[in-house]
mmCIF file of C-alpha atoms in Angstrom:
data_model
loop_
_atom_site.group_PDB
_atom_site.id
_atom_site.type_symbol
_atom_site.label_atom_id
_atom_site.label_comp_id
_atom_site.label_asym_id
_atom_site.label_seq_id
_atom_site.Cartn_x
_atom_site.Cartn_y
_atom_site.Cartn_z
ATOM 1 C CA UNK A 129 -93.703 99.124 17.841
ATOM 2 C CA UNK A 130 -90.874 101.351 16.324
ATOM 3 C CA UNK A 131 -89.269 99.613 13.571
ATOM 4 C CA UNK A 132 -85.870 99.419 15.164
ATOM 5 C CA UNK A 133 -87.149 97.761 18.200
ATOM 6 C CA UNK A 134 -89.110 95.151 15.868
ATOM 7 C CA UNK A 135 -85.501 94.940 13.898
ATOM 8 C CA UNK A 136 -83.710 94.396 17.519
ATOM 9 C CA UNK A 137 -86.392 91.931 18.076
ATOM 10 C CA UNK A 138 -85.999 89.395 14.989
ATOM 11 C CA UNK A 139 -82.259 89.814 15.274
ATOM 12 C CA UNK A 140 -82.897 87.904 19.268
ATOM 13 C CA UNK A 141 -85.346 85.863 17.998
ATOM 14 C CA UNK A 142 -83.193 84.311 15.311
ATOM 15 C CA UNK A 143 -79.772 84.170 17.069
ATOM 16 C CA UNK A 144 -81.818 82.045 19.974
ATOM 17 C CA UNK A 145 -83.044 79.572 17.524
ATOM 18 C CA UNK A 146 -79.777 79.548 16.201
ATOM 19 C CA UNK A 147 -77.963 78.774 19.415
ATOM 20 C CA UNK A 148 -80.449 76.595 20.166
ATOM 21 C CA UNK A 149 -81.425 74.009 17.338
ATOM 22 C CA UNK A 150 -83.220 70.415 18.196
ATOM 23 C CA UNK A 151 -82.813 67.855 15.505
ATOM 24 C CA UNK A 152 -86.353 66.312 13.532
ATOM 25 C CA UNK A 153 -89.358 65.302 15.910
ATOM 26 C CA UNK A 154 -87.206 66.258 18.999
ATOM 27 C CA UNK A 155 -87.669 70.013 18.575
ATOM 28 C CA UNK A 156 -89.058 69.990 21.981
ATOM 29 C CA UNK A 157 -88.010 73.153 23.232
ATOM 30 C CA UNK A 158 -88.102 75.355 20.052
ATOM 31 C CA UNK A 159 -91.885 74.369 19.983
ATOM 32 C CA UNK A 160 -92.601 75.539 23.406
ATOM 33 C CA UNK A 161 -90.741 78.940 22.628
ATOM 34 C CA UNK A 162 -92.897 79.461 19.702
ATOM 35 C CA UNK A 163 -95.818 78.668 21.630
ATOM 36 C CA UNK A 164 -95.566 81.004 24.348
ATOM 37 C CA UNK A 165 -94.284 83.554 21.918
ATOM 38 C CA UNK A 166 -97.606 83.183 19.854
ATOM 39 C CA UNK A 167 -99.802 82.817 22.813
ATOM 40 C CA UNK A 168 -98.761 86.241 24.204
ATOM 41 C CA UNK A 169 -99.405 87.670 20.695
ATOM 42 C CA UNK A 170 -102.924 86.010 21.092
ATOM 43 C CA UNK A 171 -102.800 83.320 18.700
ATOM 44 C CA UNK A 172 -104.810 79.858 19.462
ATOM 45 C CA UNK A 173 -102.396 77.168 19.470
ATOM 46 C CA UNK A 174 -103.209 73.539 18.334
ATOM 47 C CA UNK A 175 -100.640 70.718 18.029
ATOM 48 C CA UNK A 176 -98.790 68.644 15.583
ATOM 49 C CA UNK A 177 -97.975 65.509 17.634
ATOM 50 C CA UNK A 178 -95.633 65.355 18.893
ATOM 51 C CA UNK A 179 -93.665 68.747 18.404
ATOM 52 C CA UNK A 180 -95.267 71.001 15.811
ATOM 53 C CA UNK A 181 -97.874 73.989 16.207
ATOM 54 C CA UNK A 182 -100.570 75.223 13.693
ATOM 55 C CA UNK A 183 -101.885 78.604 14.936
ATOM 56 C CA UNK A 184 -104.771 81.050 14.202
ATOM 57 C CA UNK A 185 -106.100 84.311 15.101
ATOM 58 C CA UNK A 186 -109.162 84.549 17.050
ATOM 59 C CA UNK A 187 -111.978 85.641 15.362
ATOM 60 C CA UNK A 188 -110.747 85.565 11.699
ATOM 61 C CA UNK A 189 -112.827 82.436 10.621
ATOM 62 C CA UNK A 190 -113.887 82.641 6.964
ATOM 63 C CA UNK A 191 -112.584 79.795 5.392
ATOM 64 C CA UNK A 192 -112.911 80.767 2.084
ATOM 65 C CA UNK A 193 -110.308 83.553 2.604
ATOM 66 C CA UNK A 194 -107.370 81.856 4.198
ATOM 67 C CA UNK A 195 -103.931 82.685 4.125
ATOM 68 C CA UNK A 196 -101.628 79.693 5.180
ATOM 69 C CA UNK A 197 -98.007 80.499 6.254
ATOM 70 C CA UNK A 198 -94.892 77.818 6.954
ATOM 71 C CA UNK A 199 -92.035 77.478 8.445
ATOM 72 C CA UNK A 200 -89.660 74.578 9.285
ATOM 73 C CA UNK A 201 -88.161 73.838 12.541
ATOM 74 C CA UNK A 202 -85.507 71.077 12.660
ATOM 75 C CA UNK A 203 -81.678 71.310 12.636
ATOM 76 C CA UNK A 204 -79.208 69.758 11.016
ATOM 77 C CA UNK A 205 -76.654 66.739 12.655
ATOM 78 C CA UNK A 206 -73.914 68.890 12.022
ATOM 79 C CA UNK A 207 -71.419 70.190 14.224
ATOM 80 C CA UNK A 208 -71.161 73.636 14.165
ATOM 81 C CA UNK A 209 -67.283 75.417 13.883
ATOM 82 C CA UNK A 210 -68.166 79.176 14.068
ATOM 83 C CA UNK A 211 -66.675 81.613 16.556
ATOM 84 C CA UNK A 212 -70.452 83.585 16.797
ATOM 85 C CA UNK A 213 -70.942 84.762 19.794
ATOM 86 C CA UNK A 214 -74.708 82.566 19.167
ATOM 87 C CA UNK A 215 -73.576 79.270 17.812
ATOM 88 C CA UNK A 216 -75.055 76.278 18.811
ATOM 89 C CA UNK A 217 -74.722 75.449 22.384
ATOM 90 C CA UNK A 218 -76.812 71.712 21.011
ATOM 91 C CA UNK A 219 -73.282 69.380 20.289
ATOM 92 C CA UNK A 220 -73.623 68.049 17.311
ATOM 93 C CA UNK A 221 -76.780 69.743 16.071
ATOM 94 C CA UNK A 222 -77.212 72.806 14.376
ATOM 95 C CA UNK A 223 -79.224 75.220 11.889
ATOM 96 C CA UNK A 224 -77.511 75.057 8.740
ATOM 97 C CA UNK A 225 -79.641 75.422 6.167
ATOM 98 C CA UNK A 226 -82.006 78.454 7.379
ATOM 99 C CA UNK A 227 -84.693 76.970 9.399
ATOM 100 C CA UNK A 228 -84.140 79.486 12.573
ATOM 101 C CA UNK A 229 -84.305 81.829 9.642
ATOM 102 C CA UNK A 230 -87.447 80.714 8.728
ATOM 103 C CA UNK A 231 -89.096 80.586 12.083
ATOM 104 C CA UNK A 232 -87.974 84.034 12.889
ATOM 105 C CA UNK A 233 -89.381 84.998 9.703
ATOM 106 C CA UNK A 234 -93.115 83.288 10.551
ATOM 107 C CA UNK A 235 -93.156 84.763 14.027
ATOM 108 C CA UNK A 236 -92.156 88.452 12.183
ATOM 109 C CA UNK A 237 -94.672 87.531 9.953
ATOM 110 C CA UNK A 238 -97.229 86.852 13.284
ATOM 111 C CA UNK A 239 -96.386 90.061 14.745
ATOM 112 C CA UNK A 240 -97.478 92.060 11.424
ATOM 113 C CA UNK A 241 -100.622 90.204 10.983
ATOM 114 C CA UNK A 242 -101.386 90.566 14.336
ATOM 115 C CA UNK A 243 -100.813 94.459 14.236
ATOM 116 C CA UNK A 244 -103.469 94.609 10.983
ATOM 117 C CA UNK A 245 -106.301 91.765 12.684
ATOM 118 C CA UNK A 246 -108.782 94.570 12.684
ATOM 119 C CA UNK A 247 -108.267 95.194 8.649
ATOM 120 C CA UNK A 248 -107.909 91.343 7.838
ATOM 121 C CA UNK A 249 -110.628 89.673 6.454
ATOM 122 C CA UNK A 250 -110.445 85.568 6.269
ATOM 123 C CA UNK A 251 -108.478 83.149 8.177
ATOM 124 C CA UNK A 252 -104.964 83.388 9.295
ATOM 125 C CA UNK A 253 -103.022 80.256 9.857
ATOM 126 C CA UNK A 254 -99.395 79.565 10.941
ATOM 127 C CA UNK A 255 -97.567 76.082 10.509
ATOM 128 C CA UNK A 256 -94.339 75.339 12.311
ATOM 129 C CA UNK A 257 -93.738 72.208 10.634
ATOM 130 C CA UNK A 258 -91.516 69.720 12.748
ATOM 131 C CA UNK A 259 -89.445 67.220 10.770
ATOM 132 C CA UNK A 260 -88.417 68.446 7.193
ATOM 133 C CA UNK A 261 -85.310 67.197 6.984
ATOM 134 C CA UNK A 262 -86.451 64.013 7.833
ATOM 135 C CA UNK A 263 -89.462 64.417 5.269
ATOM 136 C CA UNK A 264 -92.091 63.113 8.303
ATOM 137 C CA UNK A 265 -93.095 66.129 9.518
ATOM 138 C CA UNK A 266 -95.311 67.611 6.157
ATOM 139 C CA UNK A 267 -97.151 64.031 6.826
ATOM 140 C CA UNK A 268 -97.828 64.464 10.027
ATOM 141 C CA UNK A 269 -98.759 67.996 9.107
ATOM 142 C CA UNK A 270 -101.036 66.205 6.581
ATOM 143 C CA UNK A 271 -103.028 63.744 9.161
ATOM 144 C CA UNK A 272 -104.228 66.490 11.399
ATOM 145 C CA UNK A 273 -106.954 67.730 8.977
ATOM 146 C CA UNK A 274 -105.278 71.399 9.299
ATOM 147 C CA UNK A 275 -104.986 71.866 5.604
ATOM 148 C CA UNK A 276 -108.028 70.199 3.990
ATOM 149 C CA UNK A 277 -109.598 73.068 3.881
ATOM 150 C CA UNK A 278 -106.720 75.280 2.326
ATOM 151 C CA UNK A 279 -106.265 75.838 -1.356
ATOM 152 C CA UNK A 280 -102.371 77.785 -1.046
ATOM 153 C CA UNK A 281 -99.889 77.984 1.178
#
């Protein structure tokens, strides 16, 4: 992919989060976005009841050599008073403190890794972690067994 494209790319990605946030644990539409958007990269998706997503490419499975990446995915309760042509379309919600940011950042991040499979060695994970502003989501995060075996994020 031409590095202007990619650019054009993370510049969509982000202004759609942006315009559309979901506030903590209801983030039920940003999750399927980043699902599908994975899935066509080839990632295998497992869940974080009820709206996160901890992802992995295929065939990378040693353990011992993991690299863990996070993002958050809630909004804010805020009401947003910008004049951006992407501002949040969600009344009374919106992404005020970098969390589309963040997610665009993890699926640029996806893309990359995903580009270099065939020179990685070890296990790449992805955590879209629902619920930070609420401080639920790393617990729920927690519970699934997903990072017992990981030593860094």
């Amino acid at each position: 992919m031409h590095i202007q494209n990619y650019t054009e790319e993370l510049i969509k990605l982000r202004r759609y989060f942006h315009q559309h946030p979901e506030l903590a644990l209801q983030e039920v539409e940003t999750s399927a976005y980043i699902q599908k958007y994975l899935k066509n990269l080839g990632y295998e998706i497992n869940h974080v009841e009820p709206t996160g997503i901890i992802a992995e490419l295929p065939g990378l499975s040693d353990r011992e050599k993991m690299v863990v990446l996070r993002a958050e995915m809630d909004a804010l309760p805020i009401q947003e008073q910008t004049d951006m042509a992407y501002a949040s379309v969600n009344d009374g919600c919106m992404h005020a403190c970098g969390h589309d940011f963040h997610q665009t950042s993890l699926l640029g991040a996806a893309e990359l890794l995903k580009a270099m499979e065939e020179d990685l060695q070890g296990t790449i994970r992805l955590i879209f972690q629902p619920a930070e502003e609420t401080s639920c989501g790393a617990l729920e995060v927690i519970e699934t067994g997903y990072l017992d075996d990981v030593k860094a994020i």
